[in-house]
Every structure is written in structure tokens, then in C-alpha cells.
Amino acid sequence: MSIATRTIVSRTIAASTVAVVATLALVGCAGGDDAPGDRRSAASTTKSTASPSPKSTPTASAEAEAEAAATPTNLTFEDGAAISPSSLPAFGLEVSALGSWTQSGEDPTTGSREYTNADGAVATITQQKVTDLDPNAGDRAATERMFTAAGYPADRLEEQLLPTMSGGTAQFLSIATQNTDGTWSATVVRAFAKPGAALIVKVQTPSQEALRPDLHDILVHAQVILT
């Protein structure tokens, strides 16, 4: 990965200079009512093009049903090899399902939306095209590369399962960190090598105790779809 890419990835994935990389047990599966998080993606030596930001749509709408039907029930890292290069991974997040969270910002240029909670937590959900991903690398390797380019150790990454729109799960990798200002962050990422895209969730909380429940609030509703 180029120096230019490393700079952008570091700025995007890291909320601030990392003081501690923590082996915090996050949520292992986001299925049903037990899940994990949110934030931004990497770019290429040339440039990245952000995908459209997630939009709230009625759960029972024909559009949502069509998207769910097009998404495999489960999306393991190995399943990435069968994904069409023209597919566009996205989060099917409905703002109305987030309870105490409110949307506080949006950046169409990066494909990100920001949400805040009453406890001071900030969550960012990003879906973005990444033009320098090797389509033959495999999704797990591509995901690890995004973390290592930002300075995170690959051997400290944990697997997470986020829900898919079709009722299954999708494999992601995550890491929890303590920042120099005392806040805590969790970053959850899945790179899709063939279509050259990434889904990123990042949650930053004032305390370590708040990290897991706040992450759960976001990830349980961040359903993965392929359009």
C-alpha cells in the first residue's frame, strides 16, 4: 500500500493517536439482538469514490426485499471470491431503529454518516469504494491490510459477525483501542476485494465500560447488503 494510502487510512481508521491496543472482547455476533459498531475507509494512490450513504427505507418495502434476496445468507471471507465485481456492499441501517442515537453529520464525499448518543459516544458508519484493493487477494487479506496500513497489529484483530439483510451473518475484523485523550474506540472493518469496496464501523466512547454496549447498539442494526 502506498504512502498516500497509508496516510488516508491512518486518518480515517484512527480517531486519534493510539495509546493502547486493547484485547477487549467485543460482541461476537450481531445476529438477532446481540451484536457490535462504525467509521471510515481507506483510499488508493489515485483516489477513492464514496458509495452512496445508507438511507432509511421501510423494512417491508419491495426494494428492501429485493436487496435481501440478492444478498447471500452468510458472507464469510471465503465467500468474497464469489461476489460479482460489479456488486456494491452497503449497510442497510434504519435510523429509526437506533433508539437514543441521533444522526449528527454526513459526508457524501467519504460515504460516511455520523451518529451521537446521549452518553457522549460518537459512531460513524462508512461504505466506500477503495480502488487499490487487489481483487485476487481475498477478503480477509484485504481487510487485514487496511488495519496494518493504519498501524494496527494483525495478530490483535478479532473476528466479528454482523447481520446480513437476508438473515445471516457477515465476517468482519475488529480492534479496540484506548486513545491518548482517555477515550476508547472500536473499529470494525470488512474489505470486499473483488468489487473494491469496504464497510467500516467505528464507535468512540468516553469510557471503556460504555464501548461494548454502544458498539452493540449500532452493529445490531447495521445490516449488510449487496446491491
mmCIF file with all atom_site columns, N, CA and C in Angstrom, residues 108-161:
data_model
loop_
_atom_site.group_PDB
_atom_site.id
_atom_site.type_symbol
_atom_site.label_atom_id
_atom_site.label_alt_id
_atom_site.label_comp_id
_atom_site.label_asym_id
_atom_site.label_entity_id
_atom_site.label_seq_id
_atom_site.pdbx_PDB_ins_code
_atom_site.Cartn_x
_atom_site.Cartn_y
_atom_site.Cartn_z
_atom_site.occupancy
_atom_site.B_iso_or_equiv
_atom_site.pdbx_formal_charge
_atom_site.auth_seq_id
_atom_site.auth_comp_id
_atom_site.auth_asym_id
_atom_site.auth_atom_id
_atom_site.pdbx_PDB_model_num
ATOM 1   N N  . PRO A 1 108 ? -20.959 12.999  2.176  1.00 0.00 ? 108 PRO A N  1
ATOM 2   C CA . PRO A 1 108 ? -21.144 12.223  0.957  1.00 0.00 ? 108 PRO A CA 1
ATOM 3   C C  . PRO A 1 108 ? -19.838 11.921  0.230  1.00 0.00 ? 108 PRO A C  1
ATOM 4   N N  . THR A 1 109 ? -18.804 12.749  0.414  1.00 0.00 ? 109 THR A N  1
ATOM 5   C CA . THR A 1 109 ? -17.540 12.524  -0.283 1.00 0.00 ? 109 THR A CA 1
ATOM 6   C C  . THR A 1 109 ? -16.814 11.293  0.229  1.00 0.00 ? 109 THR A C  1
ATOM 7   N N  . THR A 1 110 ? -17.092 10.894  1.467  1.00 0.00 ? 110 THR A N  1
ATOM 8   C CA . THR A 1 110 ? -16.455 9.696   2.024  1.00 0.00 ? 110 THR A CA 1
ATOM 9   C C  . THR A 1 110 ? -17.450 8.567   2.248  1.00 0.00 ? 110 THR A C  1
ATOM 10  N N  . GLY A 1 111 ? -18.728 8.807   1.947  1.00 0.00 ? 111 GLY A N  1
ATOM 11  C CA . GLY A 1 111 ? -19.736 7.779   2.165  1.00 0.00 ? 111 GLY A CA 1
ATOM 12  C C  . GLY A 1 111 ? -19.995 7.497   3.619  1.00 0.00 ? 111 GLY A C  1
ATOM 13  N N  . SER A 1 112 ? -19.857 8.522   4.476  1.00 0.00 ? 112 SER A N  1
ATOM 14  C CA . SER A 1 112 ? -19.974 8.330   5.917  1.00 0.00 ? 112 SER A CA 1
ATOM 15  C C  . SER A 1 112 ? -21.155 9.080   6.511  1.00 0.00 ? 112 SER A C  1
ATOM 16  N N  . ARG A 1 113 ? -21.728 8.485   7.544  1.00 0.00 ? 113 ARG A N  1
ATOM 17  C CA . ARG A 1 113 ? -22.727 9.151   8.371  1.00 0.00 ? 113 ARG A CA 1
ATOM 18  C C  . ARG A 1 113 ? -22.321 9.037   9.825  1.00 0.00 ? 113 ARG A C  1
ATOM 19  N N  . GLU A 1 114 ? -22.535 10.103  10.566 1.00 0.00 ? 114 GLU A N  1
ATOM 20  C CA . GLU A 1 114 ? -22.147 10.143  11.971 1.00 0.00 ? 114 GLU A CA 1
ATOM 21  C C  . GLU A 1 114 ? -23.381 10.194  12.861 1.00 0.00 ? 114 GLU A C  1
ATOM 22  N N  . TYR A 1 115 ? -23.303 9.471   13.989 1.00 0.00 ? 115 TYR A N  1
ATOM 23  C CA . TYR A 1 115 ? -24.399 9.423   14.950 1.00 0.00 ? 115 TYR A CA 1
ATOM 24  C C  . TYR A 1 115 ? -23.839 9.687   16.337 1.00 0.00 ? 115 TYR A C  1
ATOM 25  N N  . THR A 1 116 ? -24.610 10.340  17.195 1.00 0.00 ? 116 THR A N  1
ATOM 26  C CA . THR A 1 116 ? -24.182 10.600  18.559 1.00 0.00 ? 116 THR A CA 1
ATOM 27  C C  . THR A 1 116 ? -25.204 10.053  19.542 1.00 0.00 ? 116 THR A C  1
ATOM 28  N N  . ASN A 1 117 ? -24.710 9.691   20.734 1.00 0.00 ? 117 ASN A N  1
ATOM 29  C CA . ASN A 1 117 ? -25.564 9.163   21.794 1.00 0.00 ? 117 ASN A CA 1
ATOM 30  C C  . ASN A 1 117 ? -25.520 10.127  22.978 1.00 0.00 ? 117 ASN A C  1
ATOM 31  N N  . ALA A 1 118 ? -26.525 10.039  23.841 1.00 0.00 ? 118 ALA A N  1
ATOM 32  C CA . ALA A 1 118 ? -26.611 10.935  24.995 1.00 0.00 ? 118 ALA A CA 1
ATOM 33  C C  . ALA A 1 118 ? -25.431 10.776  25.941 1.00 0.00 ? 118 ALA A C  1
ATOM 34  N N  . ASP A 1 119 ? -24.776 9.593   25.945 1.00 0.00 ? 119 ASP A N  1
ATOM 35  C CA . ASP A 1 119 ? -23.644 9.371   26.845 1.00 0.00 ? 119 ASP A CA 1
ATOM 36  C C  . ASP A 1 119 ? -22.338 9.948   26.314 1.00 0.00 ? 119 ASP A C  1
ATOM 37  N N  . GLY A 1 120 ? -22.404 10.632  25.156 1.00 0.00 ? 120 GLY A N  1
ATOM 38  C CA . GLY A 1 120 ? -21.215 11.240  24.588 1.00 0.00 ? 120 GLY A CA 1
ATOM 39  C C  . GLY A 1 120 ? -20.523 10.393  23.536 1.00 0.00 ? 120 GLY A C  1
ATOM 40  N N  . ALA A 1 121 ? -21.048 9.206   23.256 1.00 0.00 ? 121 ALA A N  1
ATOM 41  C CA . ALA A 1 121 ? -20.454 8.333   22.245 1.00 0.00 ? 121 ALA A CA 1
ATOM 42  C C  . ALA A 1 121 ? -20.715 8.880   20.847 1.00 0.00 ? 121 ALA A C  1
ATOM 43  N N  . VAL A 1 122 ? -19.767 8.632   19.946 1.00 0.00 ? 122 VAL A N  1
ATOM 44  C CA . VAL A 1 122 ? -19.895 9.019   18.544 1.00 0.00 ? 122 VAL A CA 1
ATOM 45  C C  . VAL A 1 122 ? -19.651 7.785   17.689 1.00 0.00 ? 122 VAL A C  1
ATOM 46  N N  . ALA A 1 123 ? -20.564 7.524   16.762 1.00 0.00 ? 123 ALA A N  1
ATOM 47  C CA . ALA A 1 123 ? -20.435 6.377   15.862 1.00 0.00 ? 123 ALA A CA 1
ATOM 48  C C  . ALA A 1 123 ? -20.423 6.869   14.424 1.00 0.00 ? 123 ALA A C  1
ATOM 49  N N  . THR A 1 124 ? -19.582 6.288   13.610 1.00 0.00 ? 124 THR A N  1
ATOM 50  C CA . THR A 1 124 ? -19.525 6.633   12.195 1.00 0.00 ? 124 THR A CA 1
ATOM 51  C C  . THR A 1 124 ? -19.627 5.370   11.368 1.00 0.00 ? 124 THR A C  1
ATOM 52  N N  . ILE A 1 125 ? -20.518 5.376   10.418 1.00 0.00 ? 125 ILE A N  1
ATOM 53  C CA . ILE A 1 125 ? -20.717 4.235   9.517  1.00 0.00 ? 125 ILE A CA 1
ATOM 54  C C  . ILE A 1 125 ? -20.315 4.658   8.116  1.00 0.00 ? 125 ILE A C  1
ATOM 55  N N  . THR A 1 126 ? -19.444 3.879   7.497  1.00 0.00 ? 126 THR A N  1
ATOM 56  C CA . THR A 1 126 ? -18.923 4.240   6.183  1.00 0.00 ? 126 THR A CA 1
ATOM 57  C C  . THR A 1 126 ? -19.023 3.082   5.207  1.00 0.00 ? 126 THR A C  1
ATOM 58  N N  . GLN A 1 127 ? -19.410 3.395   3.988  1.00 0.00 ? 127 GLN A N  1
ATOM 59  C CA . GLN A 1 127 ? -19.349 2.442   2.884  1.00 0.00 ? 127 GLN A CA 1
ATOM 60  C C  . GLN A 1 127 ? -18.660 3.166   1.750  1.00 0.00 ? 127 GLN A C  1
ATOM 61  N N  . GLN A 1 128 ? -17.573 2.584   1.236  1.00 0.00 ? 128 GLN A N  1
ATOM 62  C CA . GLN A 1 128 ? -16.710 3.325   0.326  1.00 0.00 ? 128 GLN A CA 1
ATOM 63  C C  . GLN A 1 128 ? -16.025 2.427   -0.686 1.00 0.00 ? 128 GLN A C  1
ATOM 64  N N  . LYS A 1 129 ? -15.862 2.941   -1.888 1.00 0.00 ? 129 LYS A N  1
ATOM 65  C CA . LYS A 1 129 ? -15.063 2.260   -2.893 1.00 0.00 ? 129 LYS A CA 1
ATOM 66  C C  . LYS A 1 129 ? -13.589 2.483   -2.574 1.00 0.00 ? 129 LYS A C  1
ATOM 67  N N  . VAL A 1 130 ? -12.790 1.427   -2.733 1.00 0.00 ? 130 VAL A N  1
ATOM 68  C CA . VAL A 1 130 ? -11.351 1.515   -2.483 1.00 0.00 ? 130 VAL A CA 1
ATOM 69  C C  . VAL A 1 130 ? -10.659 0.985   -3.722 1.00 0.00 ? 130 VAL A C  1
ATOM 70  N N  . THR A 1 131 ? -10.031 1.869   -4.486 1.00 0.00 ? 131 THR A N  1
ATOM 71  C CA . THR A 1 131 ? -9.568  1.495   -5.825 1.00 0.00 ? 131 THR A CA 1
ATOM 72  C C  . THR A 1 131 ? -8.262  0.719   -5.873 1.00 0.00 ? 131 THR A C  1
ATOM 73  N N  . ASP A 1 132 ? -7.536  0.614   -4.745 1.00 0.00 ? 132 ASP A N  1
ATOM 74  C CA . ASP A 1 132 ? -6.257  -0.093  -4.820 1.00 0.00 ? 132 ASP A CA 1
ATOM 75  C C  . ASP A 1 132 ? -6.286  -1.484  -4.194 1.00 0.00 ? 132 ASP A C  1
ATOM 76  N N  . LEU A 1 133 ? -7.460  -2.028  -3.926 1.00 0.00 ? 133 LEU A N  1
ATOM 77  C CA . LEU A 1 133 ? -7.537  -3.388  -3.402 1.00 0.00 ? 133 LEU A CA 1
ATOM 78  C C  . LEU A 1 133 ? -7.234  -4.391  -4.502 1.00 0.00 ? 133 LEU A C  1
ATOM 79  N N  . ASP A 1 134 ? -6.412  -5.383  -4.186 1.00 0.00 ? 134 ASP A N  1
ATOM 80  C CA . ASP A 1 134 ? -6.101  -6.447  -5.140 1.00 0.00 ? 134 ASP A CA 1
ATOM 81  C C  . ASP A 1 134 ? -7.306  -7.382  -5.214 1.00 0.00 ? 134 ASP A C  1
ATOM 82  N N  . PRO A 1 135 ? -7.987  -7.480  -6.378 1.00 0.00 ? 135 PRO A N  1
ATOM 83  C CA . PRO A 1 135 ? -9.185  -8.313  -6.474 1.00 0.00 ? 135 PRO A CA 1
ATOM 84  C C  . PRO A 1 135 ? -8.924  -9.795  -6.248 1.00 0.00 ? 135 PRO A C  1
ATOM 85  N N  . ASN A 1 136 ? -7.647  -10.209 -6.323 1.00 0.00 ? 136 ASN A N  1
ATOM 86  C CA . ASN A 1 136 ? -7.298  -11.617 -6.136 1.00 0.00 ? 136 ASN A CA 1
ATOM 87  C C  . ASN A 1 136 ? -6.737  -11.904 -4.742 1.00 0.00 ? 136 ASN A C  1
ATOM 88  N N  . ALA A 1 137 ? -6.722  -10.903 -3.883 1.00 0.00 ? 137 ALA A N  1
ATOM 89  C CA . ALA A 1 137 ? -6.082  -11.064 -2.575 1.00 0.00 ? 137 ALA A CA 1
ATOM 90  C C  . ALA A 1 137 ? -6.927  -11.856 -1.590 1.00 0.00 ? 137 ALA A C  1
ATOM 91  N N  . GLY A 1 138 ? -8.245  -11.844 -1.771 1.00 0.00 ? 138 GLY A N  1
ATOM 92  C CA . GLY A 1 138 ? -9.124  -12.459 -0.786 1.00 0.00 ? 138 GLY A CA 1
ATOM 93  C C  . GLY A 1 138 ? -9.570  -11.409 0.219  1.00 0.00 ? 138 GLY A C  1
ATOM 94  N N  . ASP A 1 139 ? -10.795 -11.547 0.710  1.00 0.00 ? 139 ASP A N  1
ATOM 95  C CA . ASP A 1 139 ? -11.361 -10.513 1.566  1.00 0.00 ? 139 ASP A CA 1
ATOM 96  C C  . ASP A 1 139 ? -10.666 -10.397 2.922  1.00 0.00 ? 139 ASP A C  1
ATOM 97  N N  . ARG A 1 140 ? -10.268 -11.519 3.507  1.00 0.00 ? 140 ARG A N  1
ATOM 98  C CA . ARG A 1 140 ? -9.606  -11.438 4.813  1.00 0.00 ? 140 ARG A CA 1
ATOM 99  C C  . ARG A 1 140 ? -8.260  -10.727 4.695  1.00 0.00 ? 140 ARG A C  1
ATOM 100 N N  . ALA A 1 141 ? -7.477  -11.097 3.686  1.00 0.00 ? 141 ALA A N  1
ATOM 101 C CA . ALA A 1 141 ? -6.167  -10.464 3.496  1.00 0.00 ? 141 ALA A CA 1
ATOM 102 C C  . ALA A 1 141 ? -6.322  -8.980  3.210  1.00 0.00 ? 141 ALA A C  1
ATOM 103 N N  . ALA A 1 142 ? -7.324  -8.636  2.415  1.00 0.00 ? 142 ALA A N  1
ATOM 104 C CA . ALA A 1 142 ? -7.555  -7.229  2.097  1.00 0.00 ? 142 ALA A CA 1
ATOM 105 C C  . ALA A 1 142 ? -7.976  -6.446  3.338  1.00 0.00 ? 142 ALA A C  1
ATOM 106 N N  . THR A 1 143 ? -8.771  -7.082  4.199  1.00 0.00 ? 143 THR A N  1
ATOM 107 C CA . THR A 1 143 ? -9.213  -6.424  5.433  1.00 0.00 ? 143 THR A CA 1
ATOM 108 C C  . THR A 1 143 ? -8.036  -6.231  6.384  1.00 0.00 ? 143 THR A C  1
ATOM 109 N N  . GLU A 1 144 ? -7.216  -7.252  6.548  1.00 0.00 ? 144 GLU A N  1
ATOM 110 C CA . GLU A 1 144 ? -6.049  -7.139  7.418  1.00 0.00 ? 144 GLU A CA 1
ATOM 111 C C  . GLU A 1 144 ? -5.116  -6.036  6.924  1.00 0.00 ? 144 GLU A C  1
ATOM 112 N N  . ARG A 1 145 ? -4.994  -5.917  5.613  1.00 0.00 ? 145 ARG A N  1
ATOM 113 C CA . ARG A 1 145 ? -4.097  -4.914  5.034  1.00 0.00 ? 145 ARG A CA 1
ATOM 114 C C  . ARG A 1 145 ? -4.550  -3.498  5.385  1.00 0.00 ? 145 ARG A C  1
ATOM 115 N N  . MET A 1 146 ? -5.855  -3.285  5.437  1.00 0.00 ? 146 MET A N  1
ATOM 116 C CA . MET A 1 146 ? -6.358  -1.969  5.804  1.00 0.00 ? 146 MET A CA 1
ATOM 117 C C  . MET A 1 146 ? -5.978  -1.618  7.244  1.00 0.00 ? 146 MET A C  1
ATOM 118 N N  . PHE A 1 147 ? -6.031  -2.612  8.130  1.00 0.00 ? 147 PHE A N  1
ATOM 119 C CA . PHE A 1 147 ? -5.653  -2.376  9.520  1.00 0.00 ? 147 PHE A CA 1
ATOM 120 C C  . PHE A 1 147 ? -4.146  -2.135  9.657  1.00 0.00 ? 147 PHE A C  1
ATOM 121 N N  . THR A 1 148 ? -3.347  -2.994  9.028  1.00 0.00 ? 148 THR A N  1
ATOM 122 C CA . THR A 1 148 ? -1.898  -2.864  9.174  1.00 0.00 ? 148 THR A CA 1
ATOM 123 C C  . THR A 1 148 ? -1.393  -1.577  8.545  1.00 0.00 ? 148 THR A C  1
ATOM 124 N N  . ALA A 1 149 ? -2.048  -1.110  7.482  1.00 0.00 ? 149 ALA A N  1
ATOM 125 C CA . ALA A 1 149 ? -1.655  0.157   6.864  1.00 0.00 ? 149 ALA A CA 1
ATOM 126 C C  . ALA A 1 149 ? -1.886  1.325   7.812  1.00 0.00 ? 149 ALA A C  1
ATOM 127 N N  . ALA A 1 150 ? -2.839  1.150   8.738  1.00 0.00 ? 150 ALA A N  1
ATOM 128 C CA . ALA A 1 150 ? -3.125  2.191   9.724  1.00 0.00 ? 150 ALA A CA 1
ATOM 129 C C  . ALA A 1 150 ? -2.299  2.010   10.997 1.00 0.00 ? 150 ALA A C  1
ATOM 130 N N  . GLY A 1 151 ? -1.427  0.999   11.014 1.00 0.00 ? 151 GLY A N  1
ATOM 131 C CA . GLY A 1 151 ? -0.543  0.814   12.151 1.00 0.00 ? 151 GLY A CA 1
ATOM 132 C C  . GLY A 1 151 ? -1.031  -0.152  13.210 1.00 0.00 ? 151 GLY A C  1
ATOM 133 N N  . TYR A 1 152 ? -2.112  -0.896  12.925 1.00 0.00 ? 152 TYR A N  1
ATOM 134 C CA . TYR A 1 152 ? -2.632  -1.850  13.892 1.00 0.00 ? 152 TYR A CA 1
ATOM 135 C C  . TYR A 1 152 ? -2.026  -3.231  13.651 1.00 0.00 ? 152 TYR A C  1
ATOM 136 N N  . PRO A 1 153 ? -1.672  -3.964  14.706 1.00 0.00 ? 153 PRO A N  1
ATOM 137 C CA . PRO A 1 153 ? -1.077  -5.297  14.553 1.00 0.00 ? 153 PRO A CA 1
ATOM 138 C C  . PRO A 1 153 ? -2.112  -6.335  14.117 1.00 0.00 ? 153 PRO A C  1
ATOM 139 N N  . ALA A 1 154 ? -1.802  -7.063  13.070 1.00 0.00 ? 154 ALA A N  1
ATOM 140 C CA . ALA A 1 154 ? -2.741  -8.055  12.537 1.00 0.00 ? 154 ALA A CA 1
ATOM 141 C C  . ALA A 1 154 ? -3.042  -9.156  13.547 1.00 0.00 ? 154 ALA A C  1
ATOM 142 N N  . ASP A 1 155 ? -2.088  -9.459  14.424 1.00 0.00 ? 155 ASP A N  1
ATOM 143 C CA . ASP A 1 155 ? -2.298  -10.551 15.373 1.00 0.00 ? 155 ASP A CA 1
ATOM 144 C C  . ASP A 1 155 ? -3.203  -10.160 16.541 1.00 0.00 ? 155 ASP A C  1
ATOM 145 N N  . ARG A 1 156 ? -3.632  -8.909  16.606 1.00 0.00 ? 156 ARG A N  1
ATOM 146 C CA . ARG A 1 156 ? -4.532  -8.484  17.672 1.00 0.00 ? 156 ARG A CA 1
ATOM 147 C C  . ARG A 1 156 ? -5.965  -8.282  17.166 1.00 0.00 ? 156 ARG A C  1
ATOM 148 N N  . LEU A 1 157 ? -6.197  -8.572  15.908 1.00 0.00 ? 157 LEU A N  1
ATOM 149 C CA . LEU A 1 157 ? -7.528  -8.393  15.339 1.00 0.00 ? 157 LEU A CA 1
ATOM 150 C C  . LEU A 1 157 ? -8.453  -9.517  15.790 1.00 0.00 ? 157 LEU A C  1
ATOM 151 N N  . GLU A 1 158 ? -9.715  -9.190  16.010 1.00 0.00 ? 158 GLU A N  1
ATOM 152 C CA . GLU A 1 158 ? -10.713 -10.168 16.412 1.00 0.00 ? 158 GLU A CA 1
ATOM 153 C C  . GLU A 1 158 ? -11.793 -10.275 15.332 1.00 0.00 ? 158 GLU A C  1
ATOM 154 N N  . GLU A 1 159 ? -12.355 -11.463 15.183 1.00 0.00 ? 159 GLU A N  1
ATOM 155 C CA . GLU A 1 159 ? -13.445 -11.641 14.226 1.00 0.00 ? 159 GLU A CA 1
ATOM 156 C C  . GLU A 1 159 ? -14.760 -11.176 14.825 1.00 0.00 ? 159 GLU A C  1
ATOM 157 N N  . GLN A 1 160 ? -15.578 -10.553 13.995 1.00 0.00 ? 160 GLN A N  1
ATOM 158 C CA . GLN A 1 160 ? -16.920 -10.142 14.386 1.00 0.00 ? 160 GLN A CA 1
ATOM 159 C C  . GLN A 1 160 ? -17.900 -10.622 13.316 1.00 0.00 ? 160 GLN A C  1
ATOM 160 N N  . LEU A 1 161 ? -19.114 -10.918 13.727 1.00 0.00 ? 161 LEU A N  1
ATOM 161 C CA . LEU A 1 161 ? -20.164 -11.297 12.790 1.00 0.00 ? 161 LEU A CA 1
ATOM 162 C C  . LEU A 1 161 ? -21.264 -10.243 12.830 1.00 0.00 ? 161 LEU A C  1
#
